[in-house]
PDB file of C-alpha atoms and ligand atoms in Angstrom:
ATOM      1  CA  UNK A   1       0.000   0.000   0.000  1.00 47.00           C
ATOM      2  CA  UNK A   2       1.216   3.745  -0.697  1.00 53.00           C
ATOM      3  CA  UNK A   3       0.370   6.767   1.845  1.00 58.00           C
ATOM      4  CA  UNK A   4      -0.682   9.717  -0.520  1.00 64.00           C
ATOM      5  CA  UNK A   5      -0.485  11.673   2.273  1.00 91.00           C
ATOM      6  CA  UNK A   6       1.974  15.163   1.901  1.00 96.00           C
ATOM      7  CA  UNK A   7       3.551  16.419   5.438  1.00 95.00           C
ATOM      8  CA  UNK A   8       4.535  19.606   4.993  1.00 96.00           C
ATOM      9  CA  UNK A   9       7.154  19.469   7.529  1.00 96.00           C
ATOM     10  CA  UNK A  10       9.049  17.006   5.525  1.00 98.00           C
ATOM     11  CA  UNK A  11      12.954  18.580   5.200  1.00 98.00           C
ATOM     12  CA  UNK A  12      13.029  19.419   1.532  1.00 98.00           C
ATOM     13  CA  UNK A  13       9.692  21.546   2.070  1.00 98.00           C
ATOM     14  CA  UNK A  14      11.713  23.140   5.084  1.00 98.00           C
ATOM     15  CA  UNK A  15      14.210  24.072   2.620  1.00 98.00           C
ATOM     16  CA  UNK A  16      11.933  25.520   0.104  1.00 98.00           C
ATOM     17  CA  UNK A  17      10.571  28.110   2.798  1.00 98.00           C
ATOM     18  CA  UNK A  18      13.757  28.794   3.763  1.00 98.00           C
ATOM     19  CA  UNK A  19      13.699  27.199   7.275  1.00 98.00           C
ATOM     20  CA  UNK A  20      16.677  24.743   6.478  1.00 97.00           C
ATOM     21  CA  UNK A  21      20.037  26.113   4.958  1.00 97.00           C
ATOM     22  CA  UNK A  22      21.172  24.030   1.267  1.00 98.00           C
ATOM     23  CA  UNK A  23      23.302  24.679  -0.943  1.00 98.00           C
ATOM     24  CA  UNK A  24      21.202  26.263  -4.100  1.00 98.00           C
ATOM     25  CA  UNK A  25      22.254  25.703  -7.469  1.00 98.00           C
ATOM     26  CA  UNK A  26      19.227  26.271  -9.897  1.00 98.00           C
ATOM     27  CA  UNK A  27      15.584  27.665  -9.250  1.00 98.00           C
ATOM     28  CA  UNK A  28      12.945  28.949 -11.252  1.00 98.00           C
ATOM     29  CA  UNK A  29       9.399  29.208 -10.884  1.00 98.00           C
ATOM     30  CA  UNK A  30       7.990  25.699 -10.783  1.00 98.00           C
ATOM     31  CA  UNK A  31      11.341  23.719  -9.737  1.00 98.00           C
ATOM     32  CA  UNK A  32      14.530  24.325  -7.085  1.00 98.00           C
ATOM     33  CA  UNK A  33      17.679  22.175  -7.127  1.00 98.00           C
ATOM     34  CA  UNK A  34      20.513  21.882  -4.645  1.00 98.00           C
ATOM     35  CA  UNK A  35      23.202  19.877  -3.386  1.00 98.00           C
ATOM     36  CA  UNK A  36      22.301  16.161  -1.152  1.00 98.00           C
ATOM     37  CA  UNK A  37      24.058  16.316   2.231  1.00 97.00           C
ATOM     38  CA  UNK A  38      24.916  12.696   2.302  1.00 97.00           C
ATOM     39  CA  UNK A  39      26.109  12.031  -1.487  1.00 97.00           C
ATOM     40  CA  UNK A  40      26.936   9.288  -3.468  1.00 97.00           C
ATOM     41  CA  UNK A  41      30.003  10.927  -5.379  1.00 96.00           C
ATOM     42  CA  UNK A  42      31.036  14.372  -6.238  1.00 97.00           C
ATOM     43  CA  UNK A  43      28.314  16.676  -7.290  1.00 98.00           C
ATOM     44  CA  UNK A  44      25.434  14.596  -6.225  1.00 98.00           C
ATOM     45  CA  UNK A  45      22.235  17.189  -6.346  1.00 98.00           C
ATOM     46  CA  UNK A  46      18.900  16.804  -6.366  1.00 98.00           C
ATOM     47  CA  UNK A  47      16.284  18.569  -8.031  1.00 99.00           C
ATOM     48  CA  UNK A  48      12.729  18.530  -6.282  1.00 98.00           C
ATOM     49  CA  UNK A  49       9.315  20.557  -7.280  1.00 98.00           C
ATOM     50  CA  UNK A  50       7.593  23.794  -5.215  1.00 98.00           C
ATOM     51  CA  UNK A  51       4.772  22.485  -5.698  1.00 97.00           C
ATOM     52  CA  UNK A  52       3.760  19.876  -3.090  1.00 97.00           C
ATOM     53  CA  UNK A  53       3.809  16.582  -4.041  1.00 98.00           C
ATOM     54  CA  UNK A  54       4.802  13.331  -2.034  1.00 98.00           C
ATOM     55  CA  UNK A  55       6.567  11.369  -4.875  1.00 98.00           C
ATOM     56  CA  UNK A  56       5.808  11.033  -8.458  1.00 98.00           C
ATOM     57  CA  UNK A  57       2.647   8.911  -7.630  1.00 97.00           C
ATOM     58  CA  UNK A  58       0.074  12.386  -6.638  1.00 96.00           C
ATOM     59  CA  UNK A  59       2.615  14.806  -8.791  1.00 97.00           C
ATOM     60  CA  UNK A  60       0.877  16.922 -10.925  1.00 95.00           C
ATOM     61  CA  UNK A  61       2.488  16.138 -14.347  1.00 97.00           C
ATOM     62  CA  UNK A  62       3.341  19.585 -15.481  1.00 97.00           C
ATOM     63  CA  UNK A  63       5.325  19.706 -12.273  1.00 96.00           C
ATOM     64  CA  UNK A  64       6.853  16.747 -13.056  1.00 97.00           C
ATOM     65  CA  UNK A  65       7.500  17.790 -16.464  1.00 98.00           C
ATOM     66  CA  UNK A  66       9.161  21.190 -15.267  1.00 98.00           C
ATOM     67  CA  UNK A  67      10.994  18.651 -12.894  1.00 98.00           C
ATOM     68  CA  UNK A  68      12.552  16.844 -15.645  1.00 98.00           C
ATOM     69  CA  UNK A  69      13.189  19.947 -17.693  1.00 98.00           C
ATOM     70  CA  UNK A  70      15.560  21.129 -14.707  1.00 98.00           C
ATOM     71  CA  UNK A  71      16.842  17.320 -14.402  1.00 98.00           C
ATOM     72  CA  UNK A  72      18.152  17.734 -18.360  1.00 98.00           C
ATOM     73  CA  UNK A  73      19.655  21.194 -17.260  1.00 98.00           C
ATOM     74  CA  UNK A  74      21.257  20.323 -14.378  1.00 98.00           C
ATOM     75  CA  UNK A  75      22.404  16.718 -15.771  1.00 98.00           C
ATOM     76  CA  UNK A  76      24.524  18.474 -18.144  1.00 98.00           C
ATOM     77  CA  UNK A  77      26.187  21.203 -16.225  1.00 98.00           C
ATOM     78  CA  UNK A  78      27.295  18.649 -13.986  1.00 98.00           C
ATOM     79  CA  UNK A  79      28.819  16.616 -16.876  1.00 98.00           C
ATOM     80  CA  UNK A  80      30.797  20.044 -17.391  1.00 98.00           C
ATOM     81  CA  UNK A  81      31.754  20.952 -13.935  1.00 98.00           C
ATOM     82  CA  UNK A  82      33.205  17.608 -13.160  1.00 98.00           C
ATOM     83  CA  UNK A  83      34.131  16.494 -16.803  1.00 98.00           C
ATOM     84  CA  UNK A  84      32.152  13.139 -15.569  1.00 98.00           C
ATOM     85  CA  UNK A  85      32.403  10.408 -18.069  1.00 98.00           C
ATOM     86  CA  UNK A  86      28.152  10.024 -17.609  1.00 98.00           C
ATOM     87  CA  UNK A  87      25.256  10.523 -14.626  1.00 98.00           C
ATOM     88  CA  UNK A  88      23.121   8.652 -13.039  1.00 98.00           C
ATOM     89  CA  UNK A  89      19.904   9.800 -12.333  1.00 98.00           C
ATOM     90  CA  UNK A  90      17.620   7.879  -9.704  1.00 98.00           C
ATOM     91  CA  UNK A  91      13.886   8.844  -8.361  1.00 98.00           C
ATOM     92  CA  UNK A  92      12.328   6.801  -5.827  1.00 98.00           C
ATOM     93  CA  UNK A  93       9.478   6.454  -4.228  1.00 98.00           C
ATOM     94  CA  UNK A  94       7.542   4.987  -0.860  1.00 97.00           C
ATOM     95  CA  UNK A  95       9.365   3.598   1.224  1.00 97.00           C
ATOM     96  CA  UNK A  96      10.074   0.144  -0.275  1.00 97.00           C
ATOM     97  CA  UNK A  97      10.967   2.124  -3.544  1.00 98.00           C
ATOM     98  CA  UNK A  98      13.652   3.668  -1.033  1.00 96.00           C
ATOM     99  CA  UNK A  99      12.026   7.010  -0.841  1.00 97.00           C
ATOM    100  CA  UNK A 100      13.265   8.626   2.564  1.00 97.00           C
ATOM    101  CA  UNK A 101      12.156  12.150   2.040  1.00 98.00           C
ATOM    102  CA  UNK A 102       9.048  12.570   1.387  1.00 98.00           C
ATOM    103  CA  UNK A 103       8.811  15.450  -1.045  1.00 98.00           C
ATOM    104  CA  UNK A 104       9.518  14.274  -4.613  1.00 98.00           C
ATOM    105  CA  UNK A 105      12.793  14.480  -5.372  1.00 98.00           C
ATOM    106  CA  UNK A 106      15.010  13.266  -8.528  1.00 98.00           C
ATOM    107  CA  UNK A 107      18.891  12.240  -8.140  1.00 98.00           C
ATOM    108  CA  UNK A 108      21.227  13.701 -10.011  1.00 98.00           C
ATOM    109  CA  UNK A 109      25.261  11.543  -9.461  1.00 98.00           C
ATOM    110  CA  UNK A 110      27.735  12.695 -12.132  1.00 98.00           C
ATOM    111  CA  UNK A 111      29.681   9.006 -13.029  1.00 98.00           C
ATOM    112  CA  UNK A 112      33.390   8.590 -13.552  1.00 98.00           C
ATOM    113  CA  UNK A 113      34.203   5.086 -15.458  1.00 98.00           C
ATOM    114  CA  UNK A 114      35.635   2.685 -13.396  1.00 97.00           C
ATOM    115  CA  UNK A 115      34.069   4.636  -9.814  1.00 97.00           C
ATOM    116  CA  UNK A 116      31.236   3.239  -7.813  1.00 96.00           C
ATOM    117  CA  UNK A 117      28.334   5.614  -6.130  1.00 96.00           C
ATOM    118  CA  UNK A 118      29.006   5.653  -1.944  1.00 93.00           C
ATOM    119  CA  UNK A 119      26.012   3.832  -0.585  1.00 91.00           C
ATOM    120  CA  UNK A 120      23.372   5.620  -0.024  1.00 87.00           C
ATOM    121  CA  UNK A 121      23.763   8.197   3.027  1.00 81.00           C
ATOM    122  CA  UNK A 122      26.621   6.646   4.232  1.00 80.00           C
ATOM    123  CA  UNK A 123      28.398  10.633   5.071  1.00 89.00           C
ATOM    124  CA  UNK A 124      27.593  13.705   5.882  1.00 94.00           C
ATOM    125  CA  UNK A 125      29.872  16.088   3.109  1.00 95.00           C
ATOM    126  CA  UNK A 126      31.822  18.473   4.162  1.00 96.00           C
ATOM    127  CA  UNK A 127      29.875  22.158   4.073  1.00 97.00           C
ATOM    128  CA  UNK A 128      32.305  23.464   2.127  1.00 97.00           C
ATOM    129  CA  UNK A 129      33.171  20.789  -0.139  1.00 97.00           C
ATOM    130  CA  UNK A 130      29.150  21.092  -0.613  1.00 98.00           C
ATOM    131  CA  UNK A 131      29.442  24.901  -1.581  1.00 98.00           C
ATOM    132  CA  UNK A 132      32.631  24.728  -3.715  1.00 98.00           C
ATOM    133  CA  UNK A 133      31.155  21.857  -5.913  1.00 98.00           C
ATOM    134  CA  UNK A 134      27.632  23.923  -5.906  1.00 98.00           C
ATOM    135  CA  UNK A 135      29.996  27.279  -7.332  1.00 98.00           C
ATOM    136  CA  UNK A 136      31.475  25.004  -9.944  1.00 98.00           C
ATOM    137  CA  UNK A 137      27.702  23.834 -11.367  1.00 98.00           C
ATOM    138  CA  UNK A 138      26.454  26.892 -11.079  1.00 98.00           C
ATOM    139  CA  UNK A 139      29.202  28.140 -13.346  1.00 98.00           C
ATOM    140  CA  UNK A 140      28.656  25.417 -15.938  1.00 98.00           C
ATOM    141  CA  UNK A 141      24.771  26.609 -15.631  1.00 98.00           C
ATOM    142  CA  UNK A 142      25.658  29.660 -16.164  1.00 98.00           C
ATOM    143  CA  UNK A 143      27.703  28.900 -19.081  1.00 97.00           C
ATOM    144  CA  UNK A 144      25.037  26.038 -20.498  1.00 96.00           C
ATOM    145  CA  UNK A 145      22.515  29.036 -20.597  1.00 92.00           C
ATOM    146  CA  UNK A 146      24.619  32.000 -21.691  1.00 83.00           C
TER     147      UNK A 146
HETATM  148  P1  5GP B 201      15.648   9.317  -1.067  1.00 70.57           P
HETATM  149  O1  5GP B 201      14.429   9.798  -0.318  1.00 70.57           O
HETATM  150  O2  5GP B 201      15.496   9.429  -2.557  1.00 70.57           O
HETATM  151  O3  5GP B 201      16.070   7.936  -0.656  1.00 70.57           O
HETATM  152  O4  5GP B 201      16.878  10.220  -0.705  1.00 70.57           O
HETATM  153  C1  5GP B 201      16.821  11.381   0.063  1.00 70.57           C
HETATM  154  C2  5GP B 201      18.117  12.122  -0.155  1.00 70.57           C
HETATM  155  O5  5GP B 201      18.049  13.326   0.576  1.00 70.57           O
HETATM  156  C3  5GP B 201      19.368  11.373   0.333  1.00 70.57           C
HETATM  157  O6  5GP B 201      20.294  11.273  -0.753  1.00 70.57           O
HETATM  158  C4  5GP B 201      19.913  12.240   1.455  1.00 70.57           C
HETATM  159  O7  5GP B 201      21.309  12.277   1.476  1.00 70.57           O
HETATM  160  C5  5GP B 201      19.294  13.590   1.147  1.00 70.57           C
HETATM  161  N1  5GP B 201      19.049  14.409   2.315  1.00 70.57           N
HETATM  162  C6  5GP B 201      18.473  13.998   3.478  1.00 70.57           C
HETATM  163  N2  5GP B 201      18.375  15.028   4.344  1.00 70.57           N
HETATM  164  C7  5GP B 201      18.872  16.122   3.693  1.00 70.57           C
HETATM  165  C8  5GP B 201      19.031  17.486   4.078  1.00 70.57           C
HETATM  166  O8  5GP B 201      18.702  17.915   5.174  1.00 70.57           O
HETATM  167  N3  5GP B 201      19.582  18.320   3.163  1.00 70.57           N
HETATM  168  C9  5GP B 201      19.983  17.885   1.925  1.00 70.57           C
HETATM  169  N4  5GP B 201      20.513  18.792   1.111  1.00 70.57           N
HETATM  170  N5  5GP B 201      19.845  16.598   1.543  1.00 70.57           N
HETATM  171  C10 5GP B 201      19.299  15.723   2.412  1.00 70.57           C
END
């Protein structure tokens, strides 16, 4: 059985109002994407929705379209910030999907051949490690949209 139900104190919406610190990289007015505390490999970000929405199950599709839009974006300014070899992006959903935060949320893990991910929030990164690798996509974003 999935739980529809949204909690609005999940930590992602506490980000979105501004009542948790992240690292920003990318917003715009139906999507926000920033850096995962616990990631997988260098550059690991995540790109969720404003809108509510528990997981893609009860998201509205044009948010999940503007979702994936920002995915695309973001998947290939990390290619250039980190000259990654490819990226692995990952969405999950209910708990025995291996959803842990509850606001819908897609994965986005630059790849380097030959380098496995971390397991999944096996450490807490380094703040600044977080906002020097956040400068570098926000470059390549910068440059992707020039
Ligand atoms: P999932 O729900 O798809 O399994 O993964 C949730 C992701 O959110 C994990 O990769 C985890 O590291 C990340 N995460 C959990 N808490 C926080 C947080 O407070 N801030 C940020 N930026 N990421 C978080």
């Amino acid at each position: 059985m999935t739980n529809n139900g949204y909690d609005s104190d999940n930590i992602f919406a506490k980000i979105l109002r501004g009542e948790m610190p992240a690292h920003k990289i990318y917003e715009d007015d139906q999507t926000f994407a920033f850096m995962d505390i616990m990631p997988r490999g260098i550059g690991h970000c995540l790109v969720i929705p404003k809108a509510p929405a528990r997981n893609i199950l009860d998201a509205n599709t044009d948010a999940l379209a503007s979702v994936m839009k920002t995915v695309q974006l973001v998947a290939k300014a990390v290619i250039n910030a980190f000259s990654a070899d490819g990226v692995t992006i990952q969405q999950f959903n209910e708990p025995a999907g291996g959803q842990v935060v509850f606001h819908l949320h897609v994965h986005i893990i630059p790849r380097f051949d030959g380098v496995r991910m971390n397991p999944p929030a096996s450490q807490m990164a380094d703040q600044q490690v977080l906002s020097a690798n956040a400068d570098k996509i926000m470059a390549a974003l910068t440059q992707l949209q020039g």
